[in-house]
CSV table of N, CA and C in Angstrom, one decimal:
chain,number,residue,atom,x,y,z
A,13,MET,N,12.6,17.7,4.0
A,13,MET,CA,12.2,19.0,5.3
A,13,MET,C,11.2,19.6,4.4
A,14,SER,N,11.2,20.6,4.2
A,14,SER,CA,10.5,21.9,3.4
A,14,SER,C,11.1,22.2,2.0
A,15,GLY,N,12.3,21.5,1.7
A,15,GLY,CA,12.4,21.6,0.0
A,15,GLY,C,13.1,22.9,-0.2
A,16,GLY,N,14.1,23.4,0.2
A,16,GLY,CA,14.5,24.3,0.2
A,16,GLY,C,14.4,25.8,0.9
A,17,THR,N,13.1,25.4,1.8
A,17,THR,CA,12.8,26.5,2.6
A,17,THR,C,13.8,26.7,3.6
A,18,PRO,N,13.9,27.7,4.3
A,18,PRO,CA,14.8,27.6,5.8
A,18,PRO,C,13.8,27.3,6.5
A,19,VAL,N,14.4,26.2,7.7
A,19,VAL,CA,13.5,25.6,9.0
A,19,VAL,C,14.2,26.3,10.1
A,20,THR,N,13.4,26.6,10.9
A,20,THR,CA,14.0,26.7,12.7
A,20,THR,C,14.4,25.5,13.3
A,21,ALA,N,14.9,25.7,14.0
A,21,ALA,CA,15.6,24.5,14.8
A,21,ALA,C,14.5,23.7,15.6
A,22,ALA,N,13.2,24.7,15.8
A,22,ALA,CA,11.6,23.6,16.3
A,22,ALA,C,11.3,23.1,15.3
A,23,GLU,N,11.2,23.4,14.0
A,23,GLU,CA,10.5,22.9,13.0
A,23,GLU,C,11.5,21.5,12.7
A,24,ALA,N,12.5,21.5,12.7
A,24,ALA,CA,13.7,20.4,12.5
A,24,ALA,C,13.5,19.7,13.4
A,25,ILE,N,13.5,20.0,15.0
A,25,ILE,CA,13.3,18.9,15.6
A,25,ILE,C,11.8,18.3,15.3
A,26,ASN,N,10.9,19.1,15.0
A,26,ASN,CA,9.4,18.5,15.0
A,26,ASN,C,9.4,17.7,14.3
A,27,GLU,N,10.1,17.6,12.9
A,27,GLU,CA,10.4,16.7,11.9
A,27,GLU,C,11.0,15.6,12.1
A,28,ILE,N,12.0,15.8,12.9
A,28,ILE,CA,12.8,14.5,13.2
A,28,ILE,C,12.0,13.8,14.0
A,29,GLU,N,11.4,14.4,15.4
A,29,GLU,CA,10.2,13.7,16.3
A,29,GLU,C,9.0,12.8,15.7
A,30,GLY,N,8.8,13.8,14.8
A,30,GLY,CA,7.8,13.1,13.9
A,30,GLY,C,8.1,11.5,12.9
A,31,TYR,N,9.2,11.7,12.3
A,31,TYR,CA,9.9,10.7,11.9
A,31,TYR,C,10.0,9.7,12.5
A,32,LEU,N,10.9,9.9,14.0
A,32,LEU,CA,11.1,9.1,14.5
A,32,LEU,C,9.9,8.2,15.2
A,33,LEU,N,8.8,8.8,15.8
A,33,LEU,CA,7.5,8.3,16.0
A,33,LEU,C,6.8,7.2,15.2
A,34,TRP,N,6.3,7.7,13.7
A,34,TRP,CA,5.8,6.9,12.7
A,34,TRP,C,7.1,5.7,12.7
A,35,GLU,N,8.3,5.7,12.7
A,35,GLU,CA,9.2,4.8,12.7
A,35,GLU,C,9.2,3.5,13.6
A,36,ALA,N,8.6,4.0,14.8
A,36,ALA,CA,8.1,3.4,16.0
A,36,ALA,C,6.8,2.8,15.5
A,37,GLU,N,6.1,3.5,15.1
A,37,GLU,CA,4.6,2.8,15.1
A,37,GLU,C,4.8,1.7,13.9
A,38,LYS,N,5.4,2.1,12.6
A,38,LYS,CA,5.8,1.0,11.9
A,38,LYS,C,6.3,-0.3,12.4
A,39,ASP,N,7.3,-0.2,13.3
A,39,ASP,CA,7.6,-1.1,13.8
A,39,ASP,C,6.8,-2.1,14.9
A,40,ARG,N,5.8,-1.4,15.5
A,40,ARG,CA,4.8,-2.0,16.4
A,40,ARG,C,3.9,-2.4,15.6
A,41,ALA,N,3.5,-2.0,14.5
A,41,ALA,CA,2.6,-2.8,13.4
A,41,ALA,C,3.1,-3.7,12.9
A,42,ARG,N,4.5,-4.1,12.6
A,42,ARG,CA,5.1,-5.0,12.2
A,42,ARG,C,5.2,-6.1,13.4
A,43,THR,N,5.5,-5.7,14.6
A,43,THR,CA,5.2,-6.6,15.5
A,43,THR,C,3.9,-7.5,15.6
A,44,ARG,N,3.0,-6.4,15.9
A,44,ARG,CA,1.8,-6.8,16.1
A,44,ARG,C,1.5,-7.9,14.8
A,45,ALA,N,1.7,-7.6,13.4
A,45,ALA,CA,1.2,-8.5,12.6
A,45,ALA,C,1.9,-9.9,12.6
A,46,GLN,N,3.3,-9.9,13.3
A,46,GLN,CA,3.7,-11.1,13.3
A,46,GLN,C,3.0,-11.8,14.4
A,47,GLU,N,2.9,-11.1,15.5
A,47,GLU,CA,2.2,-12.0,16.6
A,47,GLU,C,0.8,-12.2,16.4
A,48,PHE,N,0.0,-11.7,15.7
A,48,PHE,CA,-1.0,-12.1,15.0
A,48,PHE,C,-1.0,-13.3,14.1
A,49,SER,N,0.1,-13.3,13.2
A,49,SER,CA,-0.1,-14.4,12.3
A,49,SER,C,0.9,-15.9,12.9
A,50,ALA,N,1.5,-15.6,14.1
A,50,ALA,CA,2.1,-16.5,14.8
A,50,ALA,C,1.0,-17.3,15.4
A,51,ARG,N,-0.5,-16.7,15.7
A,51,ARG,CA,-1.4,-17.6,16.4
A,51,ARG,C,-2.2,-18.6,15.2
A,52,LEU,N,-1.3,-18.6,14.3
A,52,LEU,CA,-2.2,-18.9,12.8
A,52,LEU,C,-1.4,-20.0,12.1
A,53,PRO,N,-1.0,-21.2,13.1
A,53,PRO,CA,0.2,-22.2,12.8
A,53,PRO,C,-0.2,-22.8,11.4
A,54,TRP,N,-1.7,-22.9,11.1
A,54,TRP,CA,-1.6,-23.7,9.9
A,54,TRP,C,-1.6,-23.2,8.8
A,55,LEU,N,-1.1,-21.8,9.0
A,55,LEU,CA,-0.6,-21.3,7.3
A,55,LEU,C,0.9,-21.5,6.8
A,56,THR,N,0.8,-21.5,5.4
A,56,THR,CA,2.0,-21.8,5.1
A,56,THR,C,3.2,-20.2,5.1
A,57,ARG,N,4.1,-20.4,5.2
A,57,ARG,CA,5.2,-19.4,5.4
A,57,ARG,C,4.6,-18.0,4.6
A,58,ALA,N,4.5,-18.6,3.1
A,58,ALA,CA,4.1,-17.4,2.4
A,58,ALA,C,2.5,-16.9,2.5
A,59,GLN,N,1.6,-17.6,3.1
A,59,GLN,CA,0.3,-17.6,3.7
A,59,GLN,C,0.6,-16.1,5.0
A,60,GLN,N,1.6,-16.8,5.7
A,60,GLN,CA,1.6,-15.9,7.1
A,60,GLN,C,2.3,-14.5,6.4
A,61,GLU,N,3.2,-14.6,5.6
A,61,GLU,CA,3.7,-13.5,4.9
A,61,GLU,C,2.8,-12.2,4.6
A,62,GLU,N,1.8,-12.8,3.7
A,62,GLU,CA,0.8,-12.0,3.1
A,62,GLU,C,-0.3,-11.6,4.3
A,63,VAL,N,-0.4,-12.5,5.2
A,63,VAL,CA,-1.5,-12.0,6.6
A,63,VAL,C,-0.9,-11.0,7.3
A,64,GLU,N,0.8,-10.9,7.3
A,64,GLU,CA,1.2,-10.0,8.1
A,64,GLU,C,1.4,-8.7,7.4
A,65,ARG,N,1.7,-8.8,5.9
A,65,ARG,CA,1.8,-7.5,5.4
A,65,ARG,C,0.2,-6.8,5.2
A,66,GLN,N,-1.0,-7.8,5.1
A,66,GLN,CA,-2.1,-7.0,5.2
A,66,GLN,C,-2.6,-6.4,6.5
A,67,TYR,N,-1.9,-7.1,7.4
A,67,TYR,CA,-2.5,-6.6,8.9
A,67,TYR,C,-1.7,-5.4,9.1
A,68,GLN,N,-0.5,-5.3,8.6
A,68,GLN,CA,0.4,-4.1,9.0
A,68,GLN,C,-0.2,-3.2,8.2
A,69,ALA,N,-0.5,-3.3,7.1
A,69,ALA,CA,-1.0,-2.1,6.4
A,69,ALA,C,-2.5,-1.6,7.0
A,70,ASP,N,-3.3,-2.7,7.6
A,70,ASP,CA,-4.3,-2.2,8.3
A,70,ASP,C,-3.9,-1.6,9.7
A,71,GLN,N,-2.9,-1.7,10.1
A,71,GLN,CA,-2.6,-1.3,11.1
A,71,GLN,C,-2.3,0.1,11.2
A,72,LEU,N,-1.4,0.3,9.7
A,72,LEU,CA,-0.7,1.4,9.9
A,72,LEU,C,-1.7,2.6,9.2
A,73,GLU,N,-2.7,2.3,8.4
A,73,GLU,CA,-3.7,2.8,7.9
A,73,GLU,C,-4.7,3.6,9.4
A,74,TYR,N,-5.1,2.6,10.0
A,74,TYR,CA,-5.8,2.8,11.3
A,74,TYR,C,-5.0,4.2,12.2
A,75,SER,N,-3.7,3.8,12.0
A,75,SER,CA,-2.7,5.2,12.9
A,75,SER,C,-2.8,6.0,12.3
A,76,ARG,N,-2.3,6.0,10.7
A,76,ARG,CA,-2.8,7.5,9.9
A,76,ARG,C,-3.9,8.1,10.3
A,77,ALA,N,-4.9,7.4,9.9
A,77,ALA,CA,-6.8,8.2,10.4
A,77,ALA,C,-6.9,8.8,11.2
A,78,SER,N,-6.0,8.0,12.6
A,78,SER,CA,-6.0,8.3,13.9
A,78,SER,C,-5.4,9.8,14.0
A,79,LEU,N,-4.2,9.8,13.6
A,79,LEU,CA,-3.1,11.0,13.6
A,79,LEU,C,-4.0,12.1,12.9
A,80,ARG,N,-4.6,11.9,12.1
A,80,ARG,CA,-5.5,13.3,11.0
A,80,ARG,C,-6.4,13.5,11.9
A,81,ARG,N,-7.3,12.6,12.4
A,81,ARG,CA,-8.1,13.2,13.5
A,81,ARG,C,-7.6,14.0,14.5
A,82,ILE,N,-6.6,13.3,15.2
A,82,ILE,CA,-6.1,14.1,16.3
A,82,ILE,C,-5.8,15.6,16.2
A,83,ALA,N,-5.1,15.5,14.8
A,83,ALA,CA,-4.1,16.5,14.2
A,83,ALA,C,-5.5,17.9,14.2
A,84,ALA,N,-6.2,17.2,13.3
A,84,ALA,CA,-7.5,18.3,13.3
A,84,ALA,C,-8.1,18.8,14.6
A,85,ARG,N,-8.4,17.6,15.4
A,85,ARG,CA,-8.9,18.2,16.4
A,85,ARG,C,-8.0,19.3,17.3
A,86,SER,N,-6.5,19.0,17.4
A,86,SER,CA,-5.8,20.0,17.9
A,86,SER,C,-5.9,21.3,17.1
A,87,GLY,N,-5.8,21.1,15.5
A,87,GLY,CA,-6.1,22.7,15.4
A,87,GLY,C,-7.3,23.4,15.4
A,88,GLU,N,-8.4,22.5,15.8
A,88,GLU,CA,-9.8,23.6,16.2
A,88,GLU,C,-9.2,23.8,17.8
A,89,LEU,N,-8.9,23.0,18.7
A,89,LEU,CA,-8.5,23.8,20.3
A,89,LEU,C,-7.9,24.4,20.3
A,90,ARG,N,-6.8,24.2,19.3
A,90,ARG,CA,-5.7,25.2,19.3
A,90,ARG,C,-6.5,27.0,18.9
A,91,ALA,N,-7.1,26.9,17.7
A,91,ALA,CA,-7.9,28.2,17.4
A,91,ALA,C,-8.7,28.6,18.7
A,92,GLU,N,-9.7,27.6,18.9
A,92,GLU,CA,-10.5,27.7,20.1
A,92,GLU,C,-9.6,28.6,21.6
A,93,TYR,N,-8.7,28.0,21.9
A,93,TYR,CA,-8.0,28.3,22.7
A,93,TYR,C,-7.3,29.9,22.6
A,94,GLU,N,-6.8,29.9,21.4
A,94,GLU,CA,-6.7,31.4,21.1
A,94,GLU,C,-7.3,32.4,20.9
A,95,GLY,N,-8.6,32.0,20.6
A,95,GLY,CA,-9.7,33.1,20.6
A,95,GLY,C,-10.3,33.4,22.2
A,96,VAL,N,-10.1,32.1,23.3
A,96,VAL,CA,-10.2,32.6,24.1
A,96,VAL,C,-9.0,33.5,24.9
A,97,TYR,N,-7.8,33.1,24.7
A,97,TYR,CA,-6.6,34.1,25.2
A,97,TYR,C,-6.9,35.5,24.6
A,98,GLN,N,-7.2,35.8,23.7
A,98,GLN,CA,-7.6,37.2,23.2
A,98,GLN,C,-8.5,37.7,23.9
A,99,VAL,N,-9.8,37.1,24.2
A,99,VAL,CA,-10.6,37.8,24.9
A,99,VAL,C,-10.1,38.1,26.2
A,100,LEU,N,-9.4,37.3,26.7
A,100,LEU,CA,-8.8,37.4,28.4
A,100,LEU,C,-8.2,38.3,28.4
A,101,ARG,N,-7.3,38.5,27.3
A,101,ARG,CA,-6.2,39.4,27.2
A,101,ARG,C,-6.8,40.8,27.4
A,102,ARG,N,-8.0,40.8,26.3
A,102,ARG,CA,-8.6,42.0,26.0
A,102,ARG,C,-9.0,42.4,27.5
A,103,ARG,N,-9.5,42.2,27.9
A,103,ARG,CA,-10.2,42.0,29.4
A,103,ARG,C,-9.2,42.6,30.4
A,104,MET,N,-8.0,41.9,30.6
A,104,MET,CA,-7.2,42.2,31.1
A,104,MET,C,-6.5,43.6,31.4
A,105,VAL,N,-6.3,43.9,29.9
A,105,VAL,CA,-5.8,45.3,29.4
A,105,VAL,C,-6.9,46.3,29.7
A,106,THR,N,-8.0,46.0,29.4
A,106,THR,CA,-9.4,46.9,29.9
A,106,THR,C,-9.3,47.0,31.3
A,107,GLY,N,-9.4,45.8,32.1
A,107,GLY,CA,-9.4,46.2,33.6
A,107,GLY,C,-7.8,46.8,34.2
A,108,PHE,N,-6.9,46.6,33.4
A,108,PHE,CA,-5.7,47.4,33.8
A,108,PHE,C,-5.7,48.9,33.7
A,109,LEU,N,-6.5,49.5,32.3
A,109,LEU,CA,-6.5,50.5,31.8
A,109,LEU,C,-7.4,51.4,32.7
A,110,ALA,N,-8.5,50.5,33.2
A,110,ALA,CA,-9.7,51.3,33.8
A,110,ALA,C,-9.2,51.7,35.6
A,111,ALA,N,-8.3,50.6,35.6
A,111,ALA,CA,-7.7,51.0,37.0
A,111,ALA,C,-6.7,52.0,37.5
A,112,THR,N,-6.1,52.3,36.1
A,112,THR,CA,-5.1,53.0,36.2
A,112,THR,C,-5.6,54.1,36.1
A,113,ALA,N,-7.1,54.3,35.3
A,113,ALA,CA,-7.6,55.5,35.2
A,113,ALA,C,-8.3,56.6,36.4
A,114,VAL,N,-8.8,55.1,37.3
A,114,VAL,CA,-9.5,55.3,38.4
A,114,VAL,C,-8.0,56.1,39.5
A,115,LEU,N,-7.1,55.5,39.6
A,115,LEU,CA,-6.0,55.6,40.4
A,115,LEU,C,-5.2,56.7,40.1
A,116,VAL,N,-5.4,57.7,38.6
A,116,VAL,CA,-4.8,58.8,38.1
A,116,VAL,C,-5.9,59.8,38.6
A,117,THR,N,-7.3,59.6,38.5
A,117,THR,CA,-8.3,60.6,39.0
A,117,THR,C,-8.2,60.7,40.4
A,118,GLY,N,-7.9,59.4,41.2
A,118,GLY,CA,-7.6,59.7,42.7
A,118,GLY,C,-6.9,60.5,42.9
A,119,ALA,N,-5.7,60.5,42.6
A,119,ALA,CA,-4.2,60.9,42.4
A,119,ALA,C,-4.4,62.6,42.3
A,120,VAL,N,-5.2,63.0,41.3
A,120,VAL,CA,-5.6,64.3,41.1
A,120,VAL,C,-6.3,65.0,41.9
A,121,VAL,N,-7.6,64.2,42.3
A,121,VAL,CA,-8.4,64.8,43.0
A,121,VAL,C,-7.6,65.0,44.5
A,122,VAL,N,-6.8,64.2,44.7
A,122,VAL,CA,-6.0,64.2,46.3
A,122,VAL,C,-5.3,65.4,46.2
A,123,ALA,N,-4.3,65.4,45.2
A,123,ALA,CA,-3.4,66.6,45.0
A,123,ALA,C,-4.2,67.8,44.9
A,124,VAL,N,-5.4,68.2,44.1
A,124,VAL,CA,-6.3,69.5,43.7
A,124,VAL,C,-6.5,69.8,45.4
A,125,ALA,N,-7.1,68.7,46.5
A,125,ALA,CA,-7.4,68.9,47.7
A,125,ALA,C,-6.4,69.1,48.6
A,126,LEU,N,-5.4,68.8,48.3
A,126,LEU,CA,-4.1,69.2,48.8
A,126,LEU,C,-3.6,70.8,49.0
A,127,THR,N,-3.7,70.8,47.6
A,127,THR,CA,-3.0,72.3,47.3
A,127,THR,C,-4.1,73.0,47.6
A,128,GLY,N,-5.5,73.2,47.9
A,128,GLY,CA,-6.7,73.8,48.2
A,128,GLY,C,-7.4,74.5,47.0
A,129,GLY,N,-7.2,73.3,46.0
A,129,GLY,CA,-7.7,73.8,44.9
A,129,GLY,C,-9.1,73.7,44.8
């Protein structure tokens, strides 16, 4: 995991989930490679194994590249959404403070009017 650094339960679960997902992807790549080589009956067993090895390696590299792109885009979206969230939060707080100021001012005006001031 993190080489001696304490991890939270959520981080540990994410690591385990990532490991299990990658192992499943490796199994899918292996299965696809075997299905592909099975459609080439003229190959010797050694040739089939080499085709399977190459096919699986290509599939895993494609999967790795896809995951990197997805992770990069996910990071971009997270930063974008966090920025939007900060702006919205600032607007909400500003609106709340403005509404509170109006209500307090109204209450003071009413109180002054009722006391005859």
